[in-house]
XYZ file of C-alpha atoms in Angstrom:
648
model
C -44.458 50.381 -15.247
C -47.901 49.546 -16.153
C -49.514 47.839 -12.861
C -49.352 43.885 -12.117
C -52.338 42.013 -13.921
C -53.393 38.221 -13.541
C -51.880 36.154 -16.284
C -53.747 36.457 -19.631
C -52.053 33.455 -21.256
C -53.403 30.311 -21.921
C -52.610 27.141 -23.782
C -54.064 25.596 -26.281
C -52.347 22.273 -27.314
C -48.894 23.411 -28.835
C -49.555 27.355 -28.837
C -49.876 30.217 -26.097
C -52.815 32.830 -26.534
C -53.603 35.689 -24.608
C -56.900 36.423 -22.959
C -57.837 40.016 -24.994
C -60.534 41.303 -26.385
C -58.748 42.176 -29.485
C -57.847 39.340 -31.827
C -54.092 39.086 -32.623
C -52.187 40.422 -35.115
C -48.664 38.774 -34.549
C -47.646 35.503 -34.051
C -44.244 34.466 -32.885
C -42.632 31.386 -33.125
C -40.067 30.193 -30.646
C -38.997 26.453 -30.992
C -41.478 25.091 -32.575
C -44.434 26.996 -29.952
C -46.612 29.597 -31.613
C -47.485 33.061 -30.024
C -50.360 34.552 -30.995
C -50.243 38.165 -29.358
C -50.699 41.537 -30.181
C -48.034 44.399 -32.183
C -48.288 47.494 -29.823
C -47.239 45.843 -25.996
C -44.338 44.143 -28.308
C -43.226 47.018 -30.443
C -43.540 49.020 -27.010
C -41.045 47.302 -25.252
C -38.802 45.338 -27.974
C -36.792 46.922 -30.131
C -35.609 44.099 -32.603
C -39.667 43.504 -32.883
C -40.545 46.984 -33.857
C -37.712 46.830 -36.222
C -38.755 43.988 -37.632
C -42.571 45.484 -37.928
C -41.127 49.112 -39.777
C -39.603 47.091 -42.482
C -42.751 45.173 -42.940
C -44.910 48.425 -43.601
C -45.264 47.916 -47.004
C -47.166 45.052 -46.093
C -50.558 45.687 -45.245
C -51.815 42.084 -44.386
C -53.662 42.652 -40.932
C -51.639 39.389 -39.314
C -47.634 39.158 -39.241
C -46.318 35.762 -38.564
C -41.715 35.377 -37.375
C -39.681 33.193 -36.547
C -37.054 34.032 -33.922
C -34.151 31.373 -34.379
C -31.662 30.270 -31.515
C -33.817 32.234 -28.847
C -31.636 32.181 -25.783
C -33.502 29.753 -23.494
C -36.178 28.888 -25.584
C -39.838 29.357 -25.575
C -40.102 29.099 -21.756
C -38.042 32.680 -21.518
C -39.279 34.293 -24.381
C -43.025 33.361 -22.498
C -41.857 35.508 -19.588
C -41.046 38.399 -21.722
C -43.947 38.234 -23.274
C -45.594 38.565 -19.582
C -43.292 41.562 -19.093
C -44.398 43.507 -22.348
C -47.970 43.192 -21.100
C -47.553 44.232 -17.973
C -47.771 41.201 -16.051
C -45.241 40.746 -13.035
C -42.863 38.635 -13.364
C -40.226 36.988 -11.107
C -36.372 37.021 -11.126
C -35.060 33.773 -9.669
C -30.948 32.493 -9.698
C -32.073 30.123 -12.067
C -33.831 32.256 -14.356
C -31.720 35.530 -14.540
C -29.125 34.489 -17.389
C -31.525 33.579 -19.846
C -34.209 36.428 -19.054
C -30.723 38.765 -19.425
C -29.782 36.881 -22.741
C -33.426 37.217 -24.233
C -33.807 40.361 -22.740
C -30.340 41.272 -24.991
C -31.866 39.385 -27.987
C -34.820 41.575 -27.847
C -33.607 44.583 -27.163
C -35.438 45.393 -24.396
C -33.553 48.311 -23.925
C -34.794 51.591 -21.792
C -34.434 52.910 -24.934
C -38.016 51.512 -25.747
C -39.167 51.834 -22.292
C -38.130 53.009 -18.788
C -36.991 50.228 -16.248
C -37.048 47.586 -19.212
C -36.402 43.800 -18.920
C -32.822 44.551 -19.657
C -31.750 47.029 -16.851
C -34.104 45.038 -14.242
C -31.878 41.787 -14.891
C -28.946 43.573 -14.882
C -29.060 44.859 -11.478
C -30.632 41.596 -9.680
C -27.599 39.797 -11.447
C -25.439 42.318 -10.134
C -26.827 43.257 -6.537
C -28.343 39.306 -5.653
C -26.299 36.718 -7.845
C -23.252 37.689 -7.465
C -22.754 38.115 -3.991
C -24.877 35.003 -2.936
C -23.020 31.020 -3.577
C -26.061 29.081 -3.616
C -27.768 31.653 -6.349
C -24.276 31.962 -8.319
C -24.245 28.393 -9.049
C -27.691 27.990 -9.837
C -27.418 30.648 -12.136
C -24.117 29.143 -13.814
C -25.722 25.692 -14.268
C -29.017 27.196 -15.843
C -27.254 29.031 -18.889
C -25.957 26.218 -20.951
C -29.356 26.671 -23.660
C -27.474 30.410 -23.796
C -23.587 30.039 -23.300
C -22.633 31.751 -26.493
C -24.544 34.985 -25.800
C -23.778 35.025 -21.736
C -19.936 34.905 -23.175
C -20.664 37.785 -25.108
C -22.592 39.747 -22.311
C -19.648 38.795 -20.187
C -21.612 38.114 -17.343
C -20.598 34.226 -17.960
C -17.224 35.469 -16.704
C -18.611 37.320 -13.721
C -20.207 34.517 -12.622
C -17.075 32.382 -12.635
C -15.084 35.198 -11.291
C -17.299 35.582 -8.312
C -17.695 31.771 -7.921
C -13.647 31.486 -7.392
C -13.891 34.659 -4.694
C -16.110 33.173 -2.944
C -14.093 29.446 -2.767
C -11.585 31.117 -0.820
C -14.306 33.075 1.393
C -15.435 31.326 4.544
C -18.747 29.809 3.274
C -20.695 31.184 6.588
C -20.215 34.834 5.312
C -22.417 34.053 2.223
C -25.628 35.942 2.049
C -24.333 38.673 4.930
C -24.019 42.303 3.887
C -20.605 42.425 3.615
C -18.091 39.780 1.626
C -15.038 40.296 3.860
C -14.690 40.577 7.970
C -11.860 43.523 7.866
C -13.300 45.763 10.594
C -16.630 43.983 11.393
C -15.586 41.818 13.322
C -16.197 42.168 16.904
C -12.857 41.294 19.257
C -14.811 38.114 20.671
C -14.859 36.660 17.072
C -18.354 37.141 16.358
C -19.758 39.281 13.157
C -20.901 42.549 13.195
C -23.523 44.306 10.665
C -23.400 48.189 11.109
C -21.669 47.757 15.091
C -23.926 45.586 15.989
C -23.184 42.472 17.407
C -25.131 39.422 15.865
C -23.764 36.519 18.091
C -22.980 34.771 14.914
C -19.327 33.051 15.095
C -16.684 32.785 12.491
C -16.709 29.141 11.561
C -13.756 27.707 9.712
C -14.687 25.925 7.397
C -13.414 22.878 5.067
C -11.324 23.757 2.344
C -13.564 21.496 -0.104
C -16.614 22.461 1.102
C -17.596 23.523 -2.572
C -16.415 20.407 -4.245
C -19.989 19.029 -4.152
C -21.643 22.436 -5.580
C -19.661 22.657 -8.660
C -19.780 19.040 -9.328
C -23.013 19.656 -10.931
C -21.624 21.544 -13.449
C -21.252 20.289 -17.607
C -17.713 19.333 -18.476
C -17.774 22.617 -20.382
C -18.620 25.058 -17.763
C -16.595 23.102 -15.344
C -13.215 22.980 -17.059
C -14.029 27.024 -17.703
C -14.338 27.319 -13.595
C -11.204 25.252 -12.770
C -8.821 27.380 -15.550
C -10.661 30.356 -13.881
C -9.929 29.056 -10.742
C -6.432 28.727 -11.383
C -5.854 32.043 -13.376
C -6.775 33.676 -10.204
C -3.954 32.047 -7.789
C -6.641 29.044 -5.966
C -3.883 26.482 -4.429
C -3.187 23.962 -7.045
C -3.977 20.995 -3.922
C -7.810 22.248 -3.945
C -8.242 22.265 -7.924
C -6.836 18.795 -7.964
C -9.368 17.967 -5.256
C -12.298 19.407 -7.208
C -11.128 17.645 -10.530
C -11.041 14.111 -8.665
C -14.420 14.578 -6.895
C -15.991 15.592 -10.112
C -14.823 12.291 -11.801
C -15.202 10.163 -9.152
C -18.765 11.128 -9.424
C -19.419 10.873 -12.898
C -17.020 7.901 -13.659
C -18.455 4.724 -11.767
C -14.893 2.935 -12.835
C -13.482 4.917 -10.275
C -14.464 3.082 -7.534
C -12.286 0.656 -6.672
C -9.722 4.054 -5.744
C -12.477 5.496 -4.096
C -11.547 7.523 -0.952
C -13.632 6.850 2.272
C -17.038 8.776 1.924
C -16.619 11.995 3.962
C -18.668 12.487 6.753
C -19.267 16.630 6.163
C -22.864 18.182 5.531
C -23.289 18.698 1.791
C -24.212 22.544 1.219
C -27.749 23.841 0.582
C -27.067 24.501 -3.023
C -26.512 20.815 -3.562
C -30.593 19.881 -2.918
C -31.600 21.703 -5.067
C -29.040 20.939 -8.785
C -29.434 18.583 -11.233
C -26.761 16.742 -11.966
C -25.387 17.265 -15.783
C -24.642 14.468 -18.443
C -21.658 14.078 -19.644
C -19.607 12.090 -21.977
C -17.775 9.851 -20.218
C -15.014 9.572 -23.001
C -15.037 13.172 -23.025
C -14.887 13.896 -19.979
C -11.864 12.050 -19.066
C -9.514 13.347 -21.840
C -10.991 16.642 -20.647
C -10.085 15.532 -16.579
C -6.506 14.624 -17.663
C -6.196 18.427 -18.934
C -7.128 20.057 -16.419
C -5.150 18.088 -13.508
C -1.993 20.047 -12.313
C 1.388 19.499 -12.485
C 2.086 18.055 -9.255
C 2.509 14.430 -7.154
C 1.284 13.205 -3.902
C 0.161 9.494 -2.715
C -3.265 9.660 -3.284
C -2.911 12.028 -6.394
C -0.540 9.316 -8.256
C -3.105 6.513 -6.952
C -6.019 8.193 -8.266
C -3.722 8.732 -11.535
C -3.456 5.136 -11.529
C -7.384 4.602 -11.418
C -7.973 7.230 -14.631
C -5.659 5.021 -16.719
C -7.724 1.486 -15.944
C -10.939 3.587 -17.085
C -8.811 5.233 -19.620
C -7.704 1.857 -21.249
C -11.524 0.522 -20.541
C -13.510 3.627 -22.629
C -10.777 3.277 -25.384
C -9.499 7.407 -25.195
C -7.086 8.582 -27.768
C -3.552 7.806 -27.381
C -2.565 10.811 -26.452
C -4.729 10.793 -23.280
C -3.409 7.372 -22.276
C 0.442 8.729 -22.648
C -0.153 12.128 -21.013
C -1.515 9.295 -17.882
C 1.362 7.037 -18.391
C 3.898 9.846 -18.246
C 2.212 11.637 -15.135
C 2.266 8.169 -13.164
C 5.848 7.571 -14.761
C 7.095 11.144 -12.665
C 5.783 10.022 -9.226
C 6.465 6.193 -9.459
C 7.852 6.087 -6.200
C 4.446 7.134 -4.406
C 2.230 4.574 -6.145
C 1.253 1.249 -4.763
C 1.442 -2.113 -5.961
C -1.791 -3.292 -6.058
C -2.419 -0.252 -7.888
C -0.218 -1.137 -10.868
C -2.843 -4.312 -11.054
C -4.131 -2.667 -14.179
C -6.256 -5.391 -15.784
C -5.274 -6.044 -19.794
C -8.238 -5.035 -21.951
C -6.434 -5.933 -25.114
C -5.873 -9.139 -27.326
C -3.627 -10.442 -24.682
C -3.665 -13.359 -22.544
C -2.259 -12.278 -19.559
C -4.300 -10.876 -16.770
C -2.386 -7.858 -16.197
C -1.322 -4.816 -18.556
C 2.141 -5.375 -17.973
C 3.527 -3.168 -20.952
C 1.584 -0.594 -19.373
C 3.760 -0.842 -16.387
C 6.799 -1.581 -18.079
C 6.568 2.055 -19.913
C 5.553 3.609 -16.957
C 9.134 2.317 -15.762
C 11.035 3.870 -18.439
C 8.712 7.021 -18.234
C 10.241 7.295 -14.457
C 13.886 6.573 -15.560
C 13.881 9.017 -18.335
C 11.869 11.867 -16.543
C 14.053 14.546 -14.550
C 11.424 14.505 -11.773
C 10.688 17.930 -11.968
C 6.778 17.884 -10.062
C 6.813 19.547 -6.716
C 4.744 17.666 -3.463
C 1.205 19.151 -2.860
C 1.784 21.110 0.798
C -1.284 19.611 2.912
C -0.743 16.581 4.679
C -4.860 15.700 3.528
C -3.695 14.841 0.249
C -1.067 11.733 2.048
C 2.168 12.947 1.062
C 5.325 10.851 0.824
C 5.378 9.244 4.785
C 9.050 8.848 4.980
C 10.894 11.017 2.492
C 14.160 9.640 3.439
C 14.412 6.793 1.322
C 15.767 7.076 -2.490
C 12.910 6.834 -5.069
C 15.311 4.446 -7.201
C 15.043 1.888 -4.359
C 11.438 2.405 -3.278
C 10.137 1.489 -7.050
C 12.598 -0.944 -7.229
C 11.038 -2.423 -4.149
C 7.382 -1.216 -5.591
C 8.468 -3.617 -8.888
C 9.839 -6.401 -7.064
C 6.026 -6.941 -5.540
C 4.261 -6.222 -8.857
C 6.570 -9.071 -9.949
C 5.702 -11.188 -7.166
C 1.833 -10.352 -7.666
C 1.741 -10.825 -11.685
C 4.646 -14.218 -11.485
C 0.966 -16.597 -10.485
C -0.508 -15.562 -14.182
C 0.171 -19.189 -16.267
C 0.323 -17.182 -19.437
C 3.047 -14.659 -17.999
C 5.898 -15.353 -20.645
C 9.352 -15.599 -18.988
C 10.828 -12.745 -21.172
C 8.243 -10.547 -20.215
C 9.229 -11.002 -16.579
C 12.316 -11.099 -17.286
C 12.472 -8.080 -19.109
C 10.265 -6.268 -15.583
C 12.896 -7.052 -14.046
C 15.890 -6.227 -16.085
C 14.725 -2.510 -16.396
C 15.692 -0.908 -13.516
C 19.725 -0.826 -12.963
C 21.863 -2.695 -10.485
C 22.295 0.070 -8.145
C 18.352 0.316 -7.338
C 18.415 -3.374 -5.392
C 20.909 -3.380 -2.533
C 19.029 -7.035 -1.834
C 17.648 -9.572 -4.310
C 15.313 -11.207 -1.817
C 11.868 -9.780 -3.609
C 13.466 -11.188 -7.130
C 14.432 -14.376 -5.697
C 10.569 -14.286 -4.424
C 9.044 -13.598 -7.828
C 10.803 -16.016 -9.289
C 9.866 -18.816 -6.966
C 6.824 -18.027 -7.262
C 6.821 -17.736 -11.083
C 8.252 -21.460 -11.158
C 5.687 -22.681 -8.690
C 2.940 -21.714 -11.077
C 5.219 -22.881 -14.010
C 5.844 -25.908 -13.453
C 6.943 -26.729 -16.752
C 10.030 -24.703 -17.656
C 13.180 -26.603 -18.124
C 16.075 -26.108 -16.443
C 17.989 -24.378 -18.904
C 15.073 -21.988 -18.634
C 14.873 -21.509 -15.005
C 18.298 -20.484 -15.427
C 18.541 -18.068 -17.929
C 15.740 -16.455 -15.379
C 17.699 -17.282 -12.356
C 21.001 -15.001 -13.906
C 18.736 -11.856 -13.154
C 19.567 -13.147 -9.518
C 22.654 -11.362 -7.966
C 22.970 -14.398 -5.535
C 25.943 -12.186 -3.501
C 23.130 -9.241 -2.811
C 20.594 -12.753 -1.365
C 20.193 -12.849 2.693
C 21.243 -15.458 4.631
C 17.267 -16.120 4.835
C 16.729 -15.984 1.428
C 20.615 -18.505 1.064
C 18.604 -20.661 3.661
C 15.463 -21.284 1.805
C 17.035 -20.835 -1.928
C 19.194 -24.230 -0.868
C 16.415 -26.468 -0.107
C 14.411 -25.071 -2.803
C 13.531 -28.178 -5.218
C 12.191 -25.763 -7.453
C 15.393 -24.291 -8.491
C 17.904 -25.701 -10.614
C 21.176 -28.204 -9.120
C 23.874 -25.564 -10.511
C 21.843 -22.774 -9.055
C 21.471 -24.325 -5.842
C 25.476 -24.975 -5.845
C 25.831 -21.630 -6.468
C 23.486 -20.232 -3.712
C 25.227 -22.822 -1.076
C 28.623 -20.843 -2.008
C 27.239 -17.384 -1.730
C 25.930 -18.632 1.795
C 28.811 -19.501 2.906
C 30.454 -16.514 1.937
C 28.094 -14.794 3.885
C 28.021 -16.720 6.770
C 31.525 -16.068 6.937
C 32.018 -12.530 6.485
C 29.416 -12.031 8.749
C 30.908 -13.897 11.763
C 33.954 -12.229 11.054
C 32.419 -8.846 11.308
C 30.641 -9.745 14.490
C 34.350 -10.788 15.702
C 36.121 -7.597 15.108
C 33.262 -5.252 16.351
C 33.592 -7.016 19.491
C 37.247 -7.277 19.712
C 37.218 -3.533 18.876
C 34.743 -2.514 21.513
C 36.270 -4.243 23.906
C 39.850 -3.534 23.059
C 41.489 -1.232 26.486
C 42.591 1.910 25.024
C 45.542 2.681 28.103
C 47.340 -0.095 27.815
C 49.912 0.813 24.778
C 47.383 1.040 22.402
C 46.300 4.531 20.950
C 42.582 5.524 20.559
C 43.044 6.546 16.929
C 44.890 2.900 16.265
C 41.615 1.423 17.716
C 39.622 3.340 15.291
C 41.535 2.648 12.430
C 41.093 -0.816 13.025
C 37.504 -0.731 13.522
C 37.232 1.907 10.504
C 39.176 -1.072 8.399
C 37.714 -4.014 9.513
C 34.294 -2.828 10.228
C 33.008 -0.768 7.458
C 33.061 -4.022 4.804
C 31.549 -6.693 7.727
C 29.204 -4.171 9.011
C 27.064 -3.425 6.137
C 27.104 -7.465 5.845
C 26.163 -7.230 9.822
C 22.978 -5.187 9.358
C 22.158 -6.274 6.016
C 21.460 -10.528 7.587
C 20.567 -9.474 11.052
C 23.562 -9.621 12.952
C 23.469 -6.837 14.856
C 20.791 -8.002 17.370
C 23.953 -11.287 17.690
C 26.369 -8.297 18.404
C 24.490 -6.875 21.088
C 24.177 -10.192 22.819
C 27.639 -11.327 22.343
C 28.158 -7.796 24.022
C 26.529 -8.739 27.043
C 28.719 -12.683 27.178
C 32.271 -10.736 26.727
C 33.026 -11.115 30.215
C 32.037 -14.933 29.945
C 33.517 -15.318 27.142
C 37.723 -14.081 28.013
C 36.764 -16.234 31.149
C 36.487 -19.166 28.769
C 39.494 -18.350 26.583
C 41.944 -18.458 29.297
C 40.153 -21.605 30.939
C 40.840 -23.177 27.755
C 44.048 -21.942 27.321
C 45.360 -23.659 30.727
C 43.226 -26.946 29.645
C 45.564 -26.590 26.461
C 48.728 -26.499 28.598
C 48.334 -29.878 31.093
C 47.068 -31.527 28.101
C 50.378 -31.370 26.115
C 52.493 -31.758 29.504
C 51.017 -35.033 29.757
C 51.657 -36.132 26.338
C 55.322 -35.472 26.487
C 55.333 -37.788 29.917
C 53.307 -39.860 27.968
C 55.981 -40.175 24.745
C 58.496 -40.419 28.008
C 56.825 -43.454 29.144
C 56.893 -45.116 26.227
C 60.086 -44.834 24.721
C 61.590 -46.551 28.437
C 59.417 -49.654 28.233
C 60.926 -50.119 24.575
C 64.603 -49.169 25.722
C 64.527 -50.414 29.201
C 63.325 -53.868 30.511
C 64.605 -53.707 33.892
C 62.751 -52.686 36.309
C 65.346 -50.989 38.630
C 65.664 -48.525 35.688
C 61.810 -47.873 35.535
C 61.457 -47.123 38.902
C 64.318 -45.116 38.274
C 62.573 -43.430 36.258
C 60.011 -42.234 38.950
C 62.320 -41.461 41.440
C 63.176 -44.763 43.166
C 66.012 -46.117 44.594
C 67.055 -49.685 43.818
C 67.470 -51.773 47.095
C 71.441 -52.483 47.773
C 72.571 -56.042 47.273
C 76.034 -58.033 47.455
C 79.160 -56.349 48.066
C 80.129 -56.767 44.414
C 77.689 -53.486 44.426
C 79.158 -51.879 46.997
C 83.263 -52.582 45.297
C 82.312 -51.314 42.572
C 80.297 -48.063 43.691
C 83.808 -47.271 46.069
C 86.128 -48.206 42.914
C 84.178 -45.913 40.541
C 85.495 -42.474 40.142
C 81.990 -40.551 39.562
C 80.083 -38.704 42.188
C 79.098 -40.152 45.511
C 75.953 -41.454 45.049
C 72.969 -40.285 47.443
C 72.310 -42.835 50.533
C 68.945 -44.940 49.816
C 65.763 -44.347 52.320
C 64.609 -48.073 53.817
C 61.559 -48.402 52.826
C 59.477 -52.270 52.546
C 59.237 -53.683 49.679
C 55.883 -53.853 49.571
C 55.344 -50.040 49.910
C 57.618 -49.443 46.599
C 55.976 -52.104 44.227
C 52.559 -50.742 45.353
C 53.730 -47.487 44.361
C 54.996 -48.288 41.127
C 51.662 -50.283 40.438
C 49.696 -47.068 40.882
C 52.198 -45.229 38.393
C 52.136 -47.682 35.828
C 47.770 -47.633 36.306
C 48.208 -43.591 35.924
C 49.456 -43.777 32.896
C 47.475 -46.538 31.338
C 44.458 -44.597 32.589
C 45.818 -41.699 30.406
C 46.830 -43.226 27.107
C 43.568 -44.801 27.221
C 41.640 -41.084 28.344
C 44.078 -39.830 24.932
């Protein structure tokens, strides 16, 4: 190679000269820019040039004037080499590289026409220093868009991308070392090692979308040919989805309002020093929806959620908005309420896109489900797995219903029909429809009552809670046969569940050695518990168990204290009846006192001839007792008694 000389070229308004004592004898024109420069350094060094020059022998006009069209990076690259066919150095940068290589290809700078051409140098920098270094490997991917066709051809488009996904799953703090891997070199205290010698540098572990940022600076074209790159080469579907969303968070401002919490991690060196691309937003959505995987997590469906409001705001085809719709439809039961708010952008009146959600509904009931949860807990998998998805969207729709019932233009078959969609089975309580609906009649205060309750029939007022019974009954609001209805129900419930909380606690405290078998104790609690117990735990009632579990001693204290109250009570009544019946039948005194166990005194002995005449028993002798003593007696009984009627 010819030794380094100062630049010769100069500018002159829209054309380059260079600085020789000759005049030229070829001019070049790249984009528009003229070249005036000389035949020999060219044909010396270019082989489509001094191809071009043989055929034009048969001219003999001292100056030849070309055009080169589509010159791979433009007049900037075929400036530099220009430089290189005179001799003057030049300088291989990342961002540089694939369009020197390209117009080096173009030109056919082969070593054919020269030893060490432009060719073989940029092959081996691109090979030894791009593609074993990040920050130049992205550089030099975002600099060849002005020569994508012809780096596709070269392959070394492909290389690029290949080494870009190698190096995603490479700890980032190995970039730029001598090696790619830490296999042997690594020393057994965890620091790296370059030819056995320890360089106190430690293995740090590094974020696993520490490279979001980089490649987010790449056109939707060359970015949609990293991810399918990316995934052709096994990369965890979890960290392409993560890429995808950061890339259109960033270039799609609707996105905001599901914007994650700015992360708090150092942006890499790369990312100072990249321009970011412009892009289509249209475009780039439908192209985002593509390249989004197959899978379902909580903040994956949310941010699904977020790509259909923008989706229905930029107007994408319809086949964008049903691939979104479907998607969201799979993973319903992950999704949030508040992010079904999807504003209506069309001719309706109603603040909210409620078809929208209505076919993302009968998306979820006709899909088979088959997505499969992203494995790190970063992207908020389902928190309690448990619970049936039928019930948790059913729960999901009963507060979208509850949100969207406030909207005056919200047409009762329209929330009617929201509600109506899912089956029975999914609601084991109508409390969140019973709320809707209040709601919806609070804000409508119109509707008739024949209205109210054609909406009110979407009410199963036997699956209500004794809450719900409470405040449904006092509810103006609601129609008169609905409330009748909802006071039945609630006393239905009251019942059953009082009756449940009755035979738990005879069954639990039921002796199992006194004639009674264990497994005839269980049967009976099996029987009578299985019905009242789901009633007990639906309305609350257990926490009433417990308590009345604590009171059973109290309580068989009471029953037999009220079973002896029950006892004197109905032995006084039948002295009572006694009583009466004698004052009616009996006048005399002497028979009364009778009565109570008194003697009459003894008079004439007319008495006493006819007590020794009479064949009957002897009768007992009388105690002498004042007379005084046995009227004040009788007195007292006869005040008993009138004491009782009257306590009766």
């Amino acid at each position: 190679m010819a030794p380094a000389k100062l630049s010769g070229f100069c500018k002159q308004g829209n054309d380059w000269l260079y600085n020789a004592r000759l005049p030229s004898d070829i001019t070049i024109i790249v984009d528009g820019v003229k070249f005036h420069l000389h035949k020999f350094p060219l044909m010396s060094k270019c082989g489509k040039i001094a191809c071009m020059l043989e055929e034009m022998q048969s001219i003999h006009d001292r100056t030849f004037t070309t055009k080169l069209e589509e010159f791979p990076g433009g007049s900037d690259t075929f400036l530099f080499a220009a430089k290189f066919c005179y001799g003057i150095q030049v300088e291989f940068t990342a961002r540089n590289i694939i369009t020197v290589y390209c117009a080096a290809d173009y030109l056919e700078m082969t070593d054919e026409y020269g030893e060490d051409n432009l060719l073989s140098k940029a092959e081996s920098f691109f090979h030894k220093n791009v593609l074993h270094n990040w920050k130049d490997c992205v550089l030099a991917l975002q600099s060849c868009e002005s020569c994508m066709p012809r780096a596709e051809k070269l392959h070394i488009l492909q290389k690029c991308l290949n080494a870009v996904s190698t190096m995603v799953c490479t700890d980032p703090s190995l970039f730029g070392w001598p090696m790619m891997m830490y296999g042997s070199l690594q020393s057994p205290g965890g620091s790296i090692l370059w030819n056995g010698i320890n360089t106190g540098a430690k293995i740090r572990s590094a974020e696993s979308d520490w490279w979001f940022e980089d490649i987010s600076y790449f056109s939707v074209g060359l970015f949609e040919r990293l991810i399918k790159t990316m995934e052709a080469r096994g990369i965890r579907s979890e960290y392409l989805a993560g890429a995808v969303m950061y890339y259109a968070r960033k270039f799609l401002p609707g996105l905001g309002r599901w914007q994650s919490r700015p992360s708090s991690k150092a942006r890499t060196v790369a990312s100072f020093s990249l321009i970011p691309a412009a892009v289509d937003q249209r475009d780039l959505l439908e192209n985002i929806e593509k390249l989004l995987p197959k899978k379902k997590g909580k903040s994956f469906c949310r941010f699904l959620l977020g790509l259909l409001c923008v989706a229905s705001i930029l107007g994408v085809n319809q086949t964008c908005l049903d691939s979104l719709e479907r998607r969201i439809g799979m993973q319903l039961e992950l999704a949030s309420f508040d992010g079904l708010l999807i504003p209506s952008f069309s001719n309706s009146d109603t603040l909210y896109d409620t078809d929208c959600v209505e076919r993302i509904i009968h998306h979820f009931l006709s899909s088979e489900s088959g997505l499969t949860l992203f494995s790190p807990p970063s992207l908020d998998l389902l928190s309690s797995p448990s619970f049936e998805p039928l019930r948790k969207v059913a729960r999901l729709i009963d507060n979208y219903l509850a949100e969207v019932a406030s909207d005056v233009n919200l047409k009762p078959g329209k929330i009617r029909s929201l509600a109506e969609v899912l089956p029975d089975s999914s609601r084991t309580l109508h409390d969140g429809l019973y709320r809707a609906l209040d709601i919806y009649f609070k804000a409508h205060p119109w509707l008739s009552d024949r209205e109210k309750e054609v909406l009110c029939n979407i009410i199963d007022y036997g699956k209500l809670s004794i809450d719900a019974c409470a405040h449904a009954s006092q509810n103006k609001r609601l129609p008169l046969r609905v409330v009748l209805q909802v006071l039945f129900f609630e006393q239905l419930h009251l019942r059953a569940a009082l009756a449940g909380c009755l035979n738990v606690l005879e069954a639990e405290s039921a002796p199992t050695g006194q004639g009674i078998a264990p497994t005839e104790i269980a049967g009976n609690v099996t029987a009578t518990g299985e019905t009242s117990q789901r009633i007990v735990q639906r309305d609350g009632w257990v926490t009433i168990v417990r308590e009345n579990q604590v009171l059973k001693v109290d309580m068989e204290r009471m029953r037999s204290r009220v079973g002896e109250l029950e006892d004197k009570v109905s032995k006084i009544k039948l002295e009572m009846k006694k009583v009466k019946k004698s004052r009616n039948s009996l006048s005399s005194p002497c028979i009364v006192a009778g009565k109570f166990g008194c003697k009459p005194l003894s008079k004439s002995s007319d008495s006493q001839t006819d007590v020794v005449g009479s064949t009957g028993p002897t009768p007992r002798p009388s105690f002498e007792q004042p007379h005084s003593s046995r009227h004040s007696g009788h007195r007292k009984s006869l005040s008993l008694f009138r004491d009782l009627t009257l306590g009766s």
